[in-house]
Short mmCIF file of C-alpha atoms in Angstrom, two decimals:
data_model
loop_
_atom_site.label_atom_id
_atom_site.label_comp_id
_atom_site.label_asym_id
_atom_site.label_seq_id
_atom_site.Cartn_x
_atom_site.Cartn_y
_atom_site.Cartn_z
CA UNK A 1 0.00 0.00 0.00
CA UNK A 2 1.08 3.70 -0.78
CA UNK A 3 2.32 5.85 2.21
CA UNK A 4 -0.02 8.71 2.67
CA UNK A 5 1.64 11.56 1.55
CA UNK A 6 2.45 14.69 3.63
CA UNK A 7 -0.06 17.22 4.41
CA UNK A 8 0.78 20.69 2.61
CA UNK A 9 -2.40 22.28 4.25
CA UNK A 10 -3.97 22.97 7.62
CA UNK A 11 -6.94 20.88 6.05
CA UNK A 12 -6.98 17.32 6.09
CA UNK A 13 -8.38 15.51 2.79
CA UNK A 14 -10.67 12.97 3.04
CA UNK A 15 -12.46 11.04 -0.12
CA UNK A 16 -15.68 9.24 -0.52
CA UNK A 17 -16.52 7.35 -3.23
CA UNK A 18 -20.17 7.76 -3.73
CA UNK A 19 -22.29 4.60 -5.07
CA UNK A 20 -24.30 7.15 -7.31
CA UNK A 21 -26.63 10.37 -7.71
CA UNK A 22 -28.28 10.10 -4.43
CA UNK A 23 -25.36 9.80 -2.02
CA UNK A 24 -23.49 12.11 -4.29
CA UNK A 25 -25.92 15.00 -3.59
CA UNK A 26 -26.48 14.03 -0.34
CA UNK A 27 -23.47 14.34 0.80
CA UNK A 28 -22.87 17.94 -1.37
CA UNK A 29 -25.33 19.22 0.42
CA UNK A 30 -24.16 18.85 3.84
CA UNK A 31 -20.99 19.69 2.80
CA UNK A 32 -22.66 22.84 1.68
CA UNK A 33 -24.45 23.56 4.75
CA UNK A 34 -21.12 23.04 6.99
CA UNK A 35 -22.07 21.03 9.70
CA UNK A 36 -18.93 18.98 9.70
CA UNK A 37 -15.40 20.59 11.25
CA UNK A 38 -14.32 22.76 8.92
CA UNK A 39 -10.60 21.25 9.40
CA UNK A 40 -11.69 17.97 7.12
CA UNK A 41 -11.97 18.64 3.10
CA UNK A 42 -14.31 16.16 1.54
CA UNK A 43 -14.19 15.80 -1.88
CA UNK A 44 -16.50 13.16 -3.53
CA UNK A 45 -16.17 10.87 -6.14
CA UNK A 46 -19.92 9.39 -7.80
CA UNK A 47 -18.75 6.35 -8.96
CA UNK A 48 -22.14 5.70 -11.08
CA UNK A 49 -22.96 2.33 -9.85
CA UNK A 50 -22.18 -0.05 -6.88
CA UNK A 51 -20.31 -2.20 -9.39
CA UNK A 52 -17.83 0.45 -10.11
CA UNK A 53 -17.36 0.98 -6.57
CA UNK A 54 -14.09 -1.26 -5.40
CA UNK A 55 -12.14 0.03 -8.52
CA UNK A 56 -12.45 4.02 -7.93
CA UNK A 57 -11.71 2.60 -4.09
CA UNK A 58 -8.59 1.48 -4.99
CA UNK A 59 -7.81 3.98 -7.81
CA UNK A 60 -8.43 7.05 -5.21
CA UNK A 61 -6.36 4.81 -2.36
CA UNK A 62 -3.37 3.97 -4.65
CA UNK A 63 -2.98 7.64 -5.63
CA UNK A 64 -2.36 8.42 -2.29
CA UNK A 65 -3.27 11.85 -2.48
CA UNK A 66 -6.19 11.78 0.28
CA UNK A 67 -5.26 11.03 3.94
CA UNK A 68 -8.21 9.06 3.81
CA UNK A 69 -10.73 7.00 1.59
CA UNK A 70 -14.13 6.28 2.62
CA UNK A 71 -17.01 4.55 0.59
CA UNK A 72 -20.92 5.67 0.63
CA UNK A 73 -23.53 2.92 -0.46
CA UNK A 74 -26.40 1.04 0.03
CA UNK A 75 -27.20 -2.82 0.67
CA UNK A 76 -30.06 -2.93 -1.52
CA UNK A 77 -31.83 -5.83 -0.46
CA UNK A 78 -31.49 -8.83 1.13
CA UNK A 79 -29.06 -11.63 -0.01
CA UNK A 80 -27.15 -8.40 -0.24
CA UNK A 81 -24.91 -10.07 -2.99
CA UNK A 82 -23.60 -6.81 -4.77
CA UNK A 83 -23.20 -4.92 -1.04
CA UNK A 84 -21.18 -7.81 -0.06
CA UNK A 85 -19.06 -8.37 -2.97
CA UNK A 86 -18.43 -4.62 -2.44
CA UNK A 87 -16.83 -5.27 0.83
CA UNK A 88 -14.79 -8.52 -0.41
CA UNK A 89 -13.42 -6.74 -2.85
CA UNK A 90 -12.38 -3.71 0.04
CA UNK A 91 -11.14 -6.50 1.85
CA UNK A 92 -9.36 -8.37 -0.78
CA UNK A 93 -7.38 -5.14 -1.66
CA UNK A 94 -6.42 -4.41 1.92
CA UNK A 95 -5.60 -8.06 2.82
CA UNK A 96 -7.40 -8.35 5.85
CA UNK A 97 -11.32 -9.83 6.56
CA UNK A 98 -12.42 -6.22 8.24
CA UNK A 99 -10.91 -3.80 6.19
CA UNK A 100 -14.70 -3.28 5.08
CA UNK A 101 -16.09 -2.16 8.07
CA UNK A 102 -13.39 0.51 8.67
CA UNK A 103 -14.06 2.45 5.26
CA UNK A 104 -17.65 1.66 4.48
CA UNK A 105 -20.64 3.84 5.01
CA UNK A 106 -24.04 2.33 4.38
CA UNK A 107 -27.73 2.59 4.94
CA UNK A 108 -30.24 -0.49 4.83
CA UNK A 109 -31.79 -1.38 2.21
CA UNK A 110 -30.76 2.32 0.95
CA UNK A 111 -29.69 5.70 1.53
CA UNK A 112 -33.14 7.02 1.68
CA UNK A 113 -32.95 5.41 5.03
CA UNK A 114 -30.54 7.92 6.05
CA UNK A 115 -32.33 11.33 4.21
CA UNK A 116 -35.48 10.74 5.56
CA UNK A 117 -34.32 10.99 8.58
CA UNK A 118 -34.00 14.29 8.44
CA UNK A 119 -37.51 14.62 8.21
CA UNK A 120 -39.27 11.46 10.39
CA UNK A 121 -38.86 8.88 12.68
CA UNK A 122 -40.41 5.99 10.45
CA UNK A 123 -37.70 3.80 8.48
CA UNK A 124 -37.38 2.93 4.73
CA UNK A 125 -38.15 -0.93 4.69
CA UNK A 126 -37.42 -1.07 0.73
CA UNK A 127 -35.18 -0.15 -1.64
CA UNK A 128 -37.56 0.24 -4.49
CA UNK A 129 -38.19 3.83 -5.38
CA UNK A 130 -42.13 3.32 -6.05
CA UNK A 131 -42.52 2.13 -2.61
CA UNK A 132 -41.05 5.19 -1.30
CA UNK A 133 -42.32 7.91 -3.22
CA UNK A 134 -45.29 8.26 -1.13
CA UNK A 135 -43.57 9.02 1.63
CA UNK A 136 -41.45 10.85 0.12
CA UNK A 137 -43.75 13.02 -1.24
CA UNK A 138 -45.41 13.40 2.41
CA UNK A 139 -42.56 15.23 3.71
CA UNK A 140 -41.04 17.18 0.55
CA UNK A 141 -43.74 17.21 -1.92
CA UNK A 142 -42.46 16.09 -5.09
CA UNK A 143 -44.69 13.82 -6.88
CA UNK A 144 -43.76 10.17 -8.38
CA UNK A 145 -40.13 9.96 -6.63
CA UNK A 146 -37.76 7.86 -8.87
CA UNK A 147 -34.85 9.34 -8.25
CA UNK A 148 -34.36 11.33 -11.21
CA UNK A 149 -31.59 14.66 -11.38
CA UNK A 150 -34.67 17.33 -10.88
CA UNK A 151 -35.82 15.15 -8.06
CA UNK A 152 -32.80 14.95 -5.78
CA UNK A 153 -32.11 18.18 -6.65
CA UNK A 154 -35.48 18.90 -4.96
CA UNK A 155 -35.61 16.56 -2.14
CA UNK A 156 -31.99 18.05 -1.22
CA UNK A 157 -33.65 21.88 -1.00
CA UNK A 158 -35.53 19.89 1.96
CA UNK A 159 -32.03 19.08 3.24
CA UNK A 160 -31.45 21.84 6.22
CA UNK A 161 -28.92 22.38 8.74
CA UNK A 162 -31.44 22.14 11.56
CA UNK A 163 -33.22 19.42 10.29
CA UNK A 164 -29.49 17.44 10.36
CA UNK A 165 -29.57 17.91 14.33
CA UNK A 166 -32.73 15.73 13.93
CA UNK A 167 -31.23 13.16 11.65
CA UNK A 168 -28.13 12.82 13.69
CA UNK A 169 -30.55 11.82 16.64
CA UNK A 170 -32.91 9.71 14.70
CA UNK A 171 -29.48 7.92 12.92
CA UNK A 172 -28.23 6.98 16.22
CA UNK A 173 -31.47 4.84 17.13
CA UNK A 174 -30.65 2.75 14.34
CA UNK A 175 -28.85 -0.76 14.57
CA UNK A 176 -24.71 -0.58 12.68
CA UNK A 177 -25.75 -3.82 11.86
CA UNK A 178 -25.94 -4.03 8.12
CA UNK A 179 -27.53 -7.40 7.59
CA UNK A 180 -30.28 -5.99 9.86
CA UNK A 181 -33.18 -4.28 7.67
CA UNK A 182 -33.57 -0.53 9.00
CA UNK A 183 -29.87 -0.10 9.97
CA UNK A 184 -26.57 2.51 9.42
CA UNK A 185 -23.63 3.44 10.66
CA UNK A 186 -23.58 6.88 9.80
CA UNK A 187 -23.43 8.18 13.01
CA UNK A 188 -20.81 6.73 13.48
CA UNK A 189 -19.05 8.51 10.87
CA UNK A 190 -21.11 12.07 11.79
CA UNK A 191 -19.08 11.82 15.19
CA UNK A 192 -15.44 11.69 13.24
CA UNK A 193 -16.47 14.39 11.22
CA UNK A 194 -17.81 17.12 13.29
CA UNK A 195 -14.57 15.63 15.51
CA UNK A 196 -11.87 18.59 16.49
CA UNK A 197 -9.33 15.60 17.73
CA UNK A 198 -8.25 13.80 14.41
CA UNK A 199 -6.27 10.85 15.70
CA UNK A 200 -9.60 8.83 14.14
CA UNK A 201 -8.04 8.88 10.65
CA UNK A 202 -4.47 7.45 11.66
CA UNK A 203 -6.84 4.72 13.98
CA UNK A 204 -8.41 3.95 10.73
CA UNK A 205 -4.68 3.63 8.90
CA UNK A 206 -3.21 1.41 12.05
CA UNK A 207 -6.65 -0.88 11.79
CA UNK A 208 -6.10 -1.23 8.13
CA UNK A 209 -1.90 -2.27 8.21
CA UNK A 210 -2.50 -4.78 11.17
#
């Protein structure tokens, strides 16, 4: 594996490879509404499918220019085949049977488990856009959700930096457990970034070179 190289800045530079549209804006948008310690810059990579996922992992990692490489998906639904090969593939690159769990952000069965949060208590329980649009459209308004460019767009103008103090506590109800439907670990990973003390990064390196 590549040494990280030397930081030049104050900031420290932190990637996440983003399964597609969704997470992509998602994550934009709180990036836009800074509620993350300004001492971390995020850039994001949409890696336009979960199958192109462990390649622009290890193209990002190997080009050692980020202190840090973290990857944002979904588990679809249960056997969880593509999720999983995801994470064998992290795993396989690093060498190690946990590498996986140190680098991978997820929501079951999808991201929209972690969005609406922002907005309600109830969880996602598929992964199928038709089956969420109603609710969807409940708490933003837009009509017919299917995830289209003008839709997220939308649904992210719904995205607020007061309604993230409710997601952070509604996220931290939910189970880590990702073969458990109705579960993230982004809380997890809200905590290291609104973190002043940064000594979670080089616990992430030491975890991944044991």
């Amino acid at each position: 594996m590549p040494n990280r190289l030397p930081r030049i800045s104050d900031h420290h530079k932190i990637c996440i490879i983003c399964e597609g549209n969704e997470e992509y804006e998602y994550l934009k948008r709180l990036i836009q509404l800074k509620v993350w310690n300004d001492q971390y810059e995020i850039s994001l990579v949409n890696a336009c499918g979960n199958g192109n996922i462990p390649a622009r992992y290890q193209d990002r990692y190997q080009n050692g220019a980020d202190e840090l490489v973290l990857v944002f998906c979904d588990t679809e639904k249960k056997p969880y085949e593509q999720y999983e090969d995801i994470k064998h593939k992290i795993n396989e690159f690093h060498g190690m049977d946990h590498a996986a769990d140190e680098v991978v952000i997820f929501g079951n069965p999808c991201t929209m488990q972690i969005i609406s949060k922002h907005w309600t208590d109830e969880n996602v329980k598929s992964s199928t856009k038709q089956i969420n649009a109603p609710m969807i459209r409940k708490y933003t308004g837009i009509e017919n959700y299917k995830a289209r460019a003008d839709q997220i767009a939308a649904v992210m103008e719904h995205i607020t930096a007061e309604n993230y103090e409710d997601m952070k506590r509604r996220i931290n109800h939910l189970t880590a457990d990702d073969s458990a439907a109705g579960s993230s670990n982004f809380g997890k990973f809200i905590k290291m970034f609104e973190s002043g003390d940064t000594a979670w990064i080089g616990g992430i390196h030491k975890r991944l070179e044991e």
